[in-house]
PDB file of C-alpha atoms and ligand atoms in Angstrom:
ATOM      1  CA  MET O   1     -41.623  23.644-224.248  1.00 35.00           C
ATOM      2  CA  ILE O   2     -40.763  20.004-224.348  1.00 38.00           C
ATOM      3  CA  VAL O   3     -39.875  18.616-220.979  1.00 37.00           C
ATOM      4  CA  LEU O   4     -37.368  15.834-220.955  1.00 40.00           C
ATOM      5  CA  THR O   5     -38.835  13.724-218.225  1.00 45.00           C
ATOM      6  CA  ALA O   6     -40.370  10.319-218.028  1.00 50.00           C
ATOM      7  CA  CYS O   7     -43.356  10.505-220.378  1.00 66.00           C
ATOM      8  CA  GLY O   8     -42.611   8.751-223.631  1.00 44.00           C
ATOM      9  CA  ALA O   9     -39.420   7.204-222.375  1.00 36.00           C
ATOM     10  CA  THR O  10     -38.892   3.580-223.126  1.00 34.00           C
ATOM     11  CA  THR O  11     -36.633   0.694-222.360  1.00 33.00           C
ATOM     12  CA  SER O  12     -34.418  -1.203-224.707  1.00 36.00           C
ATOM     13  CA  GLY O  13     -35.782  -4.225-226.454  1.00 34.00           C
ATOM     14  CA  SER O  14     -34.424  -7.514-225.241  1.00 33.00           C
ATOM     15  CA  PRO O  15     -32.507  -9.792-227.597  1.00 31.00           C
ATOM     16  CA  SER O  16     -35.446 -12.185-227.544  1.00 30.00           C
ATOM     17  CA  ALA O  17     -37.942  -9.470-228.377  1.00 29.00           C
ATOM     18  CA  ILE O  18     -38.827 -10.771-231.806  1.00 29.00           C
ATOM     19  CA  ALA O  19     -39.687 -14.182-230.510  1.00 29.00           C
ATOM     20  CA  THR O  20     -41.986 -12.697-227.899  1.00 30.00           C
ATOM     21  CA  GLN O  21     -43.806 -10.351-230.261  1.00 34.00           C
ATOM     22  CA  SER O  22     -47.342 -11.665-230.026  1.00 36.00           C
ATOM     23  CA  ALA O  23     -49.202  -9.594-232.613  1.00 39.00           C
ATOM     24  CA  ALA O  24     -48.548  -9.842-236.309  1.00 40.00           C
ATOM     25  CA  LEU O  25     -47.354  -6.522-237.565  1.00 39.00           C
ATOM     26  CA  PRO O  26     -47.547  -4.879-240.970  1.00 37.00           C
ATOM     27  CA  THR O  27     -44.878  -5.916-243.399  1.00 35.00           C
ATOM     28  CA  PHE O  28     -44.211  -2.715-245.257  1.00 34.00           C
ATOM     29  CA  ALA O  29     -41.462  -3.931-247.528  1.00 34.00           C
ATOM     30  CA  ALA O  30     -43.423  -6.858-248.885  1.00 32.00           C
ATOM     31  CA  ASN O  31     -46.646  -5.011-249.541  1.00 34.00           C
ATOM     32  CA  THR O  32     -46.228  -3.458-252.956  1.00 32.00           C
ATOM     33  CA  THR O  33     -49.933  -2.892-253.541  1.00 35.00           C
ATOM     34  CA  SER O  34     -50.668  -0.742-250.524  1.00 38.00           C
ATOM     35  CA  PRO O  35     -51.458   2.891-251.324  1.00 38.00           C
ATOM     36  CA  HIS O  36     -50.298   3.746-247.834  1.00 41.00           C
ATOM     37  CA  LYS O  37     -46.650   2.794-247.828  1.00 39.00           C
ATOM     38  CA  THR O  38     -45.647   4.446-244.610  1.00 40.00           C
ATOM     39  CA  THR O  39     -42.049   3.587-243.974  1.00 41.00           C
ATOM     40  CA  SER O  40     -39.004   3.064-246.066  1.00 41.00           C
ATOM     41  CA  VAL O  41     -35.332   2.461-245.688  1.00 38.00           C
ATOM     42  CA  PRO O  42     -32.847   4.346-247.843  1.00 39.00           C
ATOM     43  CA  PRO O  43     -31.356   2.072-250.520  1.00 36.00           C
ATOM     44  CA  SER O  44     -27.867   2.652-249.192  1.00 38.00           C
ATOM     45  CA  SER O  45     -28.786   1.287-245.788  1.00 37.00           C
ATOM     46  CA  THR O  46     -29.098  -2.254-244.645  1.00 36.00           C
ATOM     47  CA  PRO O  47     -32.629  -3.425-245.440  1.00 38.00           C
ATOM     48  CA  ALA O  48     -34.617  -3.397-242.241  1.00 40.00           C
ATOM     49  CA  THR O  49     -35.804  -6.930-242.711  1.00 38.00           C
ATOM     50  CA  HIS O  50     -32.197  -8.101-242.731  1.00 40.00           C
ATOM     51  CA  VAL O  51     -31.173  -6.324-239.564  1.00 40.00           C
ATOM     52  CA  HIS O  52     -32.014  -9.289-237.419  1.00 42.00           C
ATOM     53  CA  SER O  53     -31.011 -12.868-237.926  1.00 42.00           C
ATOM     54  CA  SER O  54     -34.400 -14.237-236.956  1.00 46.00           C
ATOM     55  CA  ALA O  55     -37.085 -15.648-239.227  1.00 50.00           C
ATOM     56  CA  PRO O  56     -38.625 -13.368-241.870  1.00 49.00           C
ATOM     57  CA  ALA O  57     -41.198 -10.844-240.745  1.00 57.00           C
ATOM     58  CA  PRO O  58     -44.687 -12.309-240.357  1.00 48.00           C
ATOM     59  CA  PRO O  59     -47.460 -11.378-242.760  1.00 36.00           C
ATOM     60  CA  THR O  60     -49.431  -8.196-242.348  1.00 38.00           C
ATOM     61  CA  THR O  61     -52.407  -8.482-240.076  1.00 50.00           C
ATOM     62  CA  ALA O  62     -53.638  -7.652-236.649  1.00 72.00           C
ATOM     63  CA  THR O  63     -56.848  -9.179-235.469  1.00 81.00           C
ATOM     64  CA  VAL O  64     -59.427  -6.588-234.579  1.00 87.00           C
ATOM     65  CA  ASN O  65     -63.120  -7.001-233.950  1.00 87.00           C
ATOM     66  CA  LEU O  66     -64.807  -4.181-235.811  1.00 90.00           C
ATOM     67  CA  PRO O  67     -67.659  -2.658-233.818  1.00 92.00           C
ATOM     68  CA  ALA O  68     -71.137  -2.879-235.322  1.00 91.00           C
ATOM     69  CA  GLY O  69     -72.592   0.164-236.986  1.00 92.00           C
ATOM     70  CA  SER O  70     -71.606   2.523-239.739  1.00 92.00           C
ATOM     71  CA  GLY O  71     -70.140   5.530-237.946  1.00 96.00           C
ATOM     72  CA  PRO O  72     -66.559   6.664-238.534  1.00 98.00           C
ATOM     73  CA  LEU O  73     -64.030   4.303-236.952  1.00 98.00           C
ATOM     74  CA  ILE O  74     -61.830   5.982-234.353  1.00 98.00           C
ATOM     75  CA  VAL O  75     -58.887   4.309-232.602  1.00 98.00           C
ATOM     76  CA  ILE O  76     -58.104   5.643-229.133  1.00 98.00           C
ATOM     77  CA  ASP O  77     -54.604   4.973-227.833  1.00 98.00           C
ATOM     78  CA  PRO O  78     -54.183   5.445-224.068  1.00 98.00           C
ATOM     79  CA  GLY O  79     -50.489   6.031-223.493  1.00 97.00           C
ATOM     80  CA  HIS O  80     -48.149   3.498-221.899  1.00 97.00           C
ATOM     81  CA  SER O  81     -48.239  -0.167-220.955  1.00 96.00           C
ATOM     82  CA  VAL O  82     -46.970  -2.381-218.240  1.00 95.00           C
ATOM     83  CA  THR O  83     -43.421  -3.175-219.295  1.00 95.00           C
ATOM     84  CA  VAL O  84     -43.273  -4.873-222.660  1.00 95.00           C
ATOM     85  CA  HIS O  85     -40.180  -5.546-224.786  1.00 95.00           C
ATOM     86  CA  ALA O  86     -40.710  -5.895-228.499  1.00 94.00           C
ATOM     87  CA  THR O  87     -39.179  -5.280-231.908  1.00 95.00           C
ATOM     88  CA  ASP O  88     -41.253  -4.546-234.998  1.00 95.00           C
ATOM     89  CA  PRO O  89     -40.274  -7.396-237.334  1.00 94.00           C
ATOM     90  CA  ALA O  90     -41.011  -5.400-240.473  1.00 94.00           C
ATOM     91  CA  THR O  91     -38.758  -2.432-239.712  1.00 95.00           C
ATOM     92  CA  GLY O  92     -36.502  -3.579-236.862  1.00 95.00           C
ATOM     93  CA  LEU O  93     -37.663  -0.646-234.735  1.00 96.00           C
ATOM     94  CA  ASP O  94     -37.714  -1.004-230.973  1.00 96.00           C
ATOM     95  CA  VAL O  95     -41.424  -0.851-230.113  1.00 96.00           C
ATOM     96  CA  SER O  96     -41.056  -1.489-226.371  1.00 95.00           C
ATOM     97  CA  ASP O  97     -43.138   0.412-223.851  1.00 94.00           C
ATOM     98  CA  TYR O  98     -43.118   0.820-220.105  1.00 91.00           C
ATOM     99  CA  GLU O  99     -45.437   1.775-217.283  1.00 93.00           C
ATOM    100  CA  ASN O 100     -45.467   5.442-216.320  1.00 92.00           C
ATOM    101  CA  GLU O 101     -47.589   6.319-213.292  1.00 94.00           C
ATOM    102  CA  PRO O 102     -49.846   7.995-212.526  1.00 95.00           C
ATOM    103  CA  GLU O 103     -49.917   8.957-216.199  1.00 96.00           C
ATOM    104  CA  MET O 104     -50.881   5.499-217.467  1.00 97.00           C
ATOM    105  CA  ARG O 105     -53.931   5.276-215.197  1.00 97.00           C
ATOM    106  CA  ASP O 106     -55.011   8.876-215.711  1.00 97.00           C
ATOM    107  CA  VAL O 107     -54.868   8.785-219.497  1.00 98.00           C
ATOM    108  CA  TYR O 108     -56.707   5.465-219.524  1.00 98.00           C
ATOM    109  CA  SER O 109     -59.501   7.184-217.618  1.00 98.00           C
ATOM    110  CA  VAL O 110     -59.457  10.030-220.129  1.00 98.00           C
ATOM    111  CA  ALA O 111     -59.580   7.482-222.954  1.00 98.00           C
ATOM    112  CA  GLU O 112     -62.618   5.776-221.440  1.00 98.00           C
ATOM    113  CA  LEU O 113     -64.384   9.135-221.221  1.00 98.00           C
ATOM    114  CA  VAL O 114     -63.537   9.892-224.855  1.00 98.00           C
ATOM    115  CA  ARG O 115     -64.697   6.424-225.898  1.00 98.00           C
ATOM    116  CA  ALA O 116     -68.085   6.756-224.181  1.00 98.00           C
ATOM    117  CA  LYS O 117     -68.718  10.212-225.623  1.00 98.00           C
ATOM    118  CA  LEU O 118     -67.778   9.185-229.158  1.00 98.00           C
ATOM    119  CA  ILE O 119     -69.939   6.062-229.064  1.00 98.00           C
ATOM    120  CA  ALA O 120     -72.859   8.169-227.812  1.00 97.00           C
ATOM    121  CA  ALA O 121     -72.259  10.510-230.755  1.00 97.00           C
ATOM    122  CA  GLY O 122     -72.463   7.686-233.291  1.00 97.00           C
ATOM    123  CA  TYR O 123     -68.820   6.667-233.761  1.00 98.00           C
ATOM    124  CA  ARG O 124     -67.361   3.202-233.776  1.00 98.00           C
ATOM    125  CA  VAL O 125     -64.414   3.053-231.368  1.00 98.00           C
ATOM    126  CA  ILE O 126     -61.522   0.663-230.832  1.00 98.00           C
ATOM    127  CA  MET O 127     -59.064   1.039-227.951  1.00 97.00           C
ATOM    128  CA  THR O 128     -55.460  -0.037-228.499  1.00 97.00           C
ATOM    129  CA  LYS O 129     -55.458  -1.571-224.997  1.00 94.00           C
ATOM    130  CA  PRO O 130     -58.461  -3.692-223.995  1.00 92.00           C
ATOM    131  CA  THR O 131     -57.735  -3.116-220.307  1.00 96.00           C
ATOM    132  CA  LEU O 132     -55.551  -0.753-218.322  1.00 96.00           C
ATOM    133  CA  THR O 133     -52.913  -3.383-217.634  1.00 96.00           C
ATOM    134  CA  THR O 134     -52.864  -5.372-220.873  1.00 95.00           C
ATOM    135  CA  PRO O 135     -49.241  -5.424-222.091  1.00 94.00           C
ATOM    136  CA  THR O 136     -49.290  -3.640-225.448  1.00 95.00           C
ATOM    137  CA  SER O 137     -46.274  -2.714-227.542  1.00 95.00           C
ATOM    138  CA  LEU O 138     -46.121   0.421-229.638  1.00 96.00           C
ATOM    139  CA  GLY O 139     -46.094  -1.767-232.739  1.00 96.00           C
ATOM    140  CA  GLN O 140     -49.265  -3.552-231.684  1.00 95.00           C
ATOM    141  CA  ARG O 141     -51.015  -0.207-231.241  1.00 96.00           C
ATOM    142  CA  ALA O 142     -50.195   0.879-234.777  1.00 97.00           C
ATOM    143  CA  ALA O 143     -51.110  -2.530-236.192  1.00 96.00           C
ATOM    144  CA  ILE O 144     -54.570  -2.280-234.633  1.00 96.00           C
ATOM    145  CA  ALA O 145     -55.292   1.086-236.261  1.00 97.00           C
ATOM    146  CA  ASN O 146     -53.930  -0.159-239.582  1.00 96.00           C
ATOM    147  CA  ALA O 147     -55.945  -3.373-239.541  1.00 95.00           C
ATOM    148  CA  ALA O 148     -59.083  -1.443-238.639  1.00 96.00           C
ATOM    149  CA  ARG O 149     -58.379   1.143-241.358  1.00 96.00           C
ATOM    150  CA  ALA O 150     -59.310   3.771-238.818  1.00 98.00           C
ATOM    151  CA  ALA O 151     -60.456   7.185-240.019  1.00 98.00           C
ATOM    152  CA  LEU O 152     -58.373   8.684-237.231  1.00 98.00           C
ATOM    153  CA  ALA O 153     -56.236   7.471-234.342  1.00 98.00           C
ATOM    154  CA  LEU O 154     -55.366   9.554-231.321  1.00 98.00           C
ATOM    155  CA  SER O 155     -52.861   8.977-228.544  1.00 98.00           C
ATOM    156  CA  ILE O 156     -53.479  10.436-225.097  1.00 98.00           C
ATOM    157  CA  HIS O 157     -50.537  11.280-222.830  1.00 98.00           C
ATOM    158  CA  ASP O 158     -49.786  13.725-220.024  1.00 98.00           C
ATOM    159  CA  GLN O 159     -46.932  14.866-217.818  1.00 97.00           C
ATOM    160  CA  ALA O 160     -47.776  13.786-214.277  1.00 96.00           C
ATOM    161  CA  GLY O 161     -45.414  13.231-211.385  1.00 93.00           C
ATOM    162  CA  SER O 162     -44.148  14.589-208.099  1.00 90.00           C
ATOM    163  CA  ASN O 163     -40.813  15.191-209.788  1.00 89.00           C
ATOM    164  CA  GLY O 164     -40.990  16.646-213.288  1.00 89.00           C
ATOM    165  CA  GLY O 165     -44.771  16.814-213.371  1.00 94.00           C
ATOM    166  CA  ILE O 166     -46.448  19.845-214.898  1.00 96.00           C
ATOM    167  CA  GLY O 167     -49.699  21.501-213.925  1.00 96.00           C
ATOM    168  CA  PHE O 168     -52.554  20.607-216.225  1.00 96.00           C
ATOM    169  CA  ASP O 169     -52.929  24.236-217.301  1.00 90.00           C
ATOM    170  CA  ALA O 170     -49.244  25.097-217.011  1.00 94.00           C
ATOM    171  CA  GLY O 171     -47.588  23.542-220.040  1.00 94.00           C
ATOM    172  CA  ASN O 172     -46.770  20.503-222.162  1.00 96.00           C
ATOM    173  CA  ASN O 173     -50.080  20.922-224.001  1.00 97.00           C
ATOM    174  CA  THR O 174     -48.969  19.795-227.425  1.00 98.00           C
ATOM    175  CA  VAL O 175     -50.510  18.247-230.530  1.00 98.00           C
ATOM    176  CA  TYR O 176     -48.201  16.268-232.834  1.00 98.00           C
ATOM    177  CA  TYR O 177     -49.074  15.293-236.400  1.00 98.00           C
ATOM    178  CA  GLN O 178     -47.191  13.136-238.934  1.00 98.00           C
ATOM    179  CA  SER O 179     -44.855  14.705-241.501  1.00 98.00           C
ATOM    180  CA  VAL O 180     -42.967  13.232-244.456  1.00 98.00           C
ATOM    181  CA  GLY O 181     -39.311  12.957-243.485  1.00 98.00           C
ATOM    182  CA  ASP O 182     -39.909  12.279-239.812  1.00 98.00           C
ATOM    183  CA  TYR O 183     -37.926   9.211-238.760  1.00 98.00           C
ATOM    184  CA  ARG O 184     -36.719   6.910-235.996  1.00 98.00           C
ATOM    185  CA  GLU O 185     -33.656   4.682-235.914  1.00 98.00           C
ATOM    186  CA  THR O 186     -33.397   0.969-235.317  1.00 97.00           C
ATOM    187  CA  PRO O 187     -30.882  -0.301-232.738  1.00 96.00           C
ATOM    188  CA  SER O 188     -28.423  -0.849-235.606  1.00 96.00           C
ATOM    189  CA  GLY O 189     -28.800   2.736-236.807  1.00 96.00           C
ATOM    190  CA  THR O 190     -31.078   2.255-239.810  1.00 97.00           C
ATOM    191  CA  LYS O 191     -33.388   5.209-240.256  1.00 98.00           C
ATOM    192  CA  VAL O 192     -37.050   4.395-240.883  1.00 97.00           C
ATOM    193  CA  TYR O 193     -38.889   7.332-242.417  1.00 98.00           C
ATOM    194  CA  PHE O 194     -42.493   8.446-242.588  1.00 98.00           C
ATOM    195  CA  THR O 195     -43.170   8.788-246.318  1.00 98.00           C
ATOM    196  CA  ASP O 196     -46.932   8.894-246.900  1.00 98.00           C
ATOM    197  CA  SER O 197     -47.682  12.416-248.138  1.00 98.00           C
ATOM    198  CA  ALA O 198     -51.450  11.884-248.311  1.00 98.00           C
ATOM    199  CA  VAL O 199     -51.675  10.731-244.706  1.00 98.00           C
ATOM    200  CA  ALA O 200     -49.302  13.521-243.694  1.00 98.00           C
ATOM    201  CA  ALA O 201     -51.523  16.172-245.281  1.00 98.00           C
ATOM    202  CA  THR O 202     -54.610  14.863-243.500  1.00 98.00           C
ATOM    203  CA  SER O 203     -52.702  14.461-240.250  1.00 98.00           C
ATOM    204  CA  ARG O 204     -51.563  18.103-240.424  1.00 98.00           C
ATOM    205  CA  ARG O 205     -55.101  19.312-241.053  1.00 98.00           C
ATOM    206  CA  TYR O 206     -56.434  17.228-238.180  1.00 98.00           C
ATOM    207  CA  GLY O 207     -53.585  18.454-235.963  1.00 98.00           C
ATOM    208  CA  GLN O 208     -54.640  22.053-236.544  1.00 98.00           C
ATOM    209  CA  ILE O 209     -58.181  21.129-235.534  1.00 98.00           C
ATOM    210  CA  PHE O 210     -57.006  19.346-232.380  1.00 98.00           C
ATOM    211  CA  GLN O 211     -54.892  22.363-231.474  1.00 98.00           C
ATOM    212  CA  SER O 212     -57.764  24.813-231.761  1.00 98.00           C
ATOM    213  CA  TYR O 213     -60.409  22.675-230.046  1.00 98.00           C
ATOM    214  CA  ARG O 214     -58.143  21.624-227.205  1.00 98.00           C
ATOM    215  CA  ALA O 215     -57.042  25.228-226.637  1.00 98.00           C
ATOM    216  CA  ALA O 216     -60.649  26.436-226.582  1.00 98.00           C
ATOM    217  CA  THR O 217     -61.756  23.666-224.219  1.00 98.00           C
ATOM    218  CA  GLN O 218     -58.779  23.721-221.870  1.00 97.00           C
ATOM    219  CA  HIS O 219     -58.481  27.524-221.886  1.00 96.00           C
ATOM    220  CA  THR O 220     -54.756  27.303-222.379  1.00 96.00           C
ATOM    221  CA  SER O 221     -52.304  27.547-225.244  1.00 96.00           C
ATOM    222  CA  VAL O 222     -51.657  24.346-227.171  1.00 98.00           C
ATOM    223  CA  ALA O 223     -48.600  23.888-229.379  1.00 98.00           C
ATOM    224  CA  LEU O 224     -48.808  22.216-232.794  1.00 98.00           C
ATOM    225  CA  MET O 225     -45.805  20.260-234.060  1.00 98.00           C
ATOM    226  CA  GLY O 226     -45.057  18.144-237.130  1.00 98.00           C
ATOM    227  CA  ASN O 227     -42.218  16.402-235.332  1.00 98.00           C
ATOM    228  CA  THR O 228     -40.960  16.221-231.760  1.00 98.00           C
ATOM    229  CA  GLY O 229     -38.739  19.265-232.253  1.00 97.00           C
ATOM    230  CA  TYR O 230     -35.633  17.547-230.910  1.00 97.00           C
ATOM    231  CA  ASP O 231     -33.803  14.258-231.243  1.00 97.00           C
ATOM    232  CA  LEU O 232     -35.447  11.702-228.985  1.00 97.00           C
ATOM    233  CA  GLY O 233     -32.051  10.032-228.823  1.00 96.00           C
ATOM    234  CA  SER O 234     -31.040  12.801-226.427  1.00 96.00           C
ATOM    235  CA  ARG O 235     -33.384  11.151-223.896  1.00 91.00           C
ATOM    236  CA  GLY O 236     -31.985   7.679-224.344  1.00 89.00           C
ATOM    237  CA  LEU O 237     -34.823   6.695-226.680  1.00 92.00           C
ATOM    238  CA  PRO O 238     -34.255   5.410-230.214  1.00 95.00           C
ATOM    239  CA  ALA O 239     -33.007   8.427-232.166  1.00 98.00           C
ATOM    240  CA  GLY O 240     -35.391  10.381-234.341  1.00 98.00           C
ATOM    241  CA  ASP O 241     -38.211  12.876-234.211  1.00 98.00           C
ATOM    242  CA  ILE O 242     -41.599  11.133-234.455  1.00 98.00           C
ATOM    243  CA  TRP O 243     -43.492   8.979-231.983  1.00 98.00           C
ATOM    244  CA  ILE O 244     -43.284   5.314-232.954  1.00 97.00           C
ATOM    245  CA  VAL O 245     -47.061   4.809-233.141  1.00 98.00           C
ATOM    246  CA  GLN O 246     -47.327   7.637-235.669  1.00 98.00           C
ATOM    247  CA  LEU O 247     -44.412   6.379-237.711  1.00 98.00           C
ATOM    248  CA  LEU O 248     -45.839   2.870-238.049  1.00 97.00           C
ATOM    249  CA  SER O 249     -49.389   4.053-238.722  1.00 97.00           C
ATOM    250  CA  HIS O 250     -50.997   3.993-242.173  1.00 97.00           C
ATOM    251  CA  VAL O 251     -53.770   6.278-240.959  1.00 98.00           C
ATOM    252  CA  PRO O 252     -53.827   9.859-239.658  1.00 98.00           C
ATOM    253  CA  TRP O 253     -52.614   9.673-236.066  1.00 98.00           C
ATOM    254  CA  ILE O 254     -52.725  12.650-233.695  1.00 99.00           C
ATOM    255  CA  TYR O 255     -50.511  12.346-230.614  1.00 98.00           C
ATOM    256  CA  ASN O 256     -51.628  14.472-227.670  1.00 98.00           C
ATOM    257  CA  GLU O 257     -49.596  15.598-224.682  1.00 98.00           C
ATOM    258  CA  ALA O 258     -50.868  17.662-221.754  1.00 98.00           C
ATOM    259  CA  GLY O 259     -49.882  18.806-218.302  1.00 97.00           C
ATOM    260  CA  GLY O 260     -50.487  16.005-215.828  1.00 97.00           C
ATOM    261  CA  ASN O 261     -50.935  17.438-212.330  1.00 97.00           C
ATOM    262  CA  SER O 262     -54.201  18.979-211.182  1.00 97.00           C
ATOM    263  CA  ALA O 263     -54.064  21.700-208.551  1.00 95.00           C
ATOM    264  CA  GLY O 264     -52.782  20.351-205.245  1.00 94.00           C
ATOM    265  CA  GLN O 265     -52.100  16.806-206.392  1.00 96.00           C
ATOM    266  CA  VAL O 266     -49.943  14.506-208.470  1.00 97.00           C
ATOM    267  CA  GLY O 267     -51.942  13.292-211.442  1.00 97.00           C
ATOM    268  CA  LEU O 268     -55.247  14.487-212.859  1.00 98.00           C
ATOM    269  CA  ASP O 269     -58.459  14.948-210.928  1.00 97.00           C
ATOM    270  CA  VAL O 270     -61.798  13.979-212.424  1.00 98.00           C
ATOM    271  CA  ALA O 271     -62.584  17.509-213.561  1.00 98.00           C
ATOM    272  CA  ASP O 272     -59.346  17.857-215.520  1.00 98.00           C
ATOM    273  CA  GLU O 273     -59.726  14.370-217.010  1.00 98.00           C
ATOM    274  CA  GLN O 274     -63.158  15.463-218.192  1.00 98.00           C
ATOM    275  CA  THR O 275     -61.779  18.692-219.660  1.00 98.00           C
ATOM    276  CA  TYR O 276     -58.991  16.862-221.499  1.00 98.00           C
ATOM    277  CA  ALA O 277     -61.561  14.379-222.854  1.00 98.00           C
ATOM    278  CA  ASN O 278     -63.988  17.103-223.926  1.00 98.00           C
ATOM    279  CA  GLY O 279     -61.341  18.840-226.019  1.00 98.00           C
ATOM    280  CA  LEU O 280     -60.360  15.584-227.712  1.00 98.00           C
ATOM    281  CA  VAL O 281     -63.966  14.657-228.462  1.00 98.00           C
ATOM    282  CA  ALA O 282     -64.733  18.081-229.919  1.00 98.00           C
ATOM    283  CA  ALA O 283     -61.660  17.757-232.121  1.00 98.00           C
ATOM    284  CA  VAL O 284     -62.623  14.298-233.386  1.00 98.00           C
ATOM    285  CA  GLU O 285     -66.118  15.513-234.195  1.00 98.00           C
ATOM    286  CA  ALA O 286     -64.668  18.402-236.196  1.00 98.00           C
ATOM    287  CA  CYS O 287     -62.109  16.204-238.015  1.00 98.00           C
ATOM    288  CA  VAL O 288     -64.393  13.311-238.922  1.00 98.00           C
ATOM    289  CA  PRO O 289     -68.053  14.317-238.578  1.00 98.00           C
ATOM    290  CA  VAL O 290     -70.737  11.641-238.266  1.00 97.00           C
ATOM    291  CA  GLN O 291     -72.916  11.700-241.370  1.00 90.00           C
ATOM    292  CA  ARG O 292     -76.569  12.137-240.447  1.00 80.00           C
TER     293      ARG O 292
HETATM  294 ZN1   ZN N   1     -46.666   9.468-221.935  1.00 92.40          ZN
END
């Protein structure tokens, strides 16, 4: 059951969002050689790059420092950011994010646990946020995974809160993968679709693995979904049915939700953070094994 509360909600981009976008983002329309064309705009619609009257979209790149070593490269995306307003210049999508507590702090802790375990197991790991409070738009997160050509990216979210929060074992345990045809809308109503069938096939396979390993580790049922199952526009978010980070990604990206309140408290305790992390690590190891 999807719960229509705060997690995943966002704020509208400000009119000056493009000018304040600090990371260069992929320019899908201009890149005709990429085998991973991820988004498109129907020919009958206004081209996304013409939606705004600002300067043309910047060239494709995000600066990432690749970790040393040869293990599979995994991008870990701890959900949420201190408030950031941004528009993806390539598609015109609103890629703003906002702080959601205690979720943002809890899932960052989970991400750090996952990171440490994966590095110990021989993986190379990049986090989409260098620190808990670094402002990071949804577009920047996707650009990092794309620039790194990650083998797999995973988002970590939960549903914490005194009002609308869900027990860690009680629900909202969901794994989302990318599907061709999933879309989101720009503020002007242009639909931007996920179109990469190869990435979608891998994402679906990885999603099934995440579902089974998380369920086994958390001892609860975990839902598997190829889209959000409802129109995010019904929550006041940009309309559509895929999480923005997945839509803008050129790599398989698994988006994880979970319950967010441990017994007797708002937010996750250390034991539940560890359990959430263990399921994610087991899933990564099954999706992309380290070659030995
Ligand atoms: Zn969230």
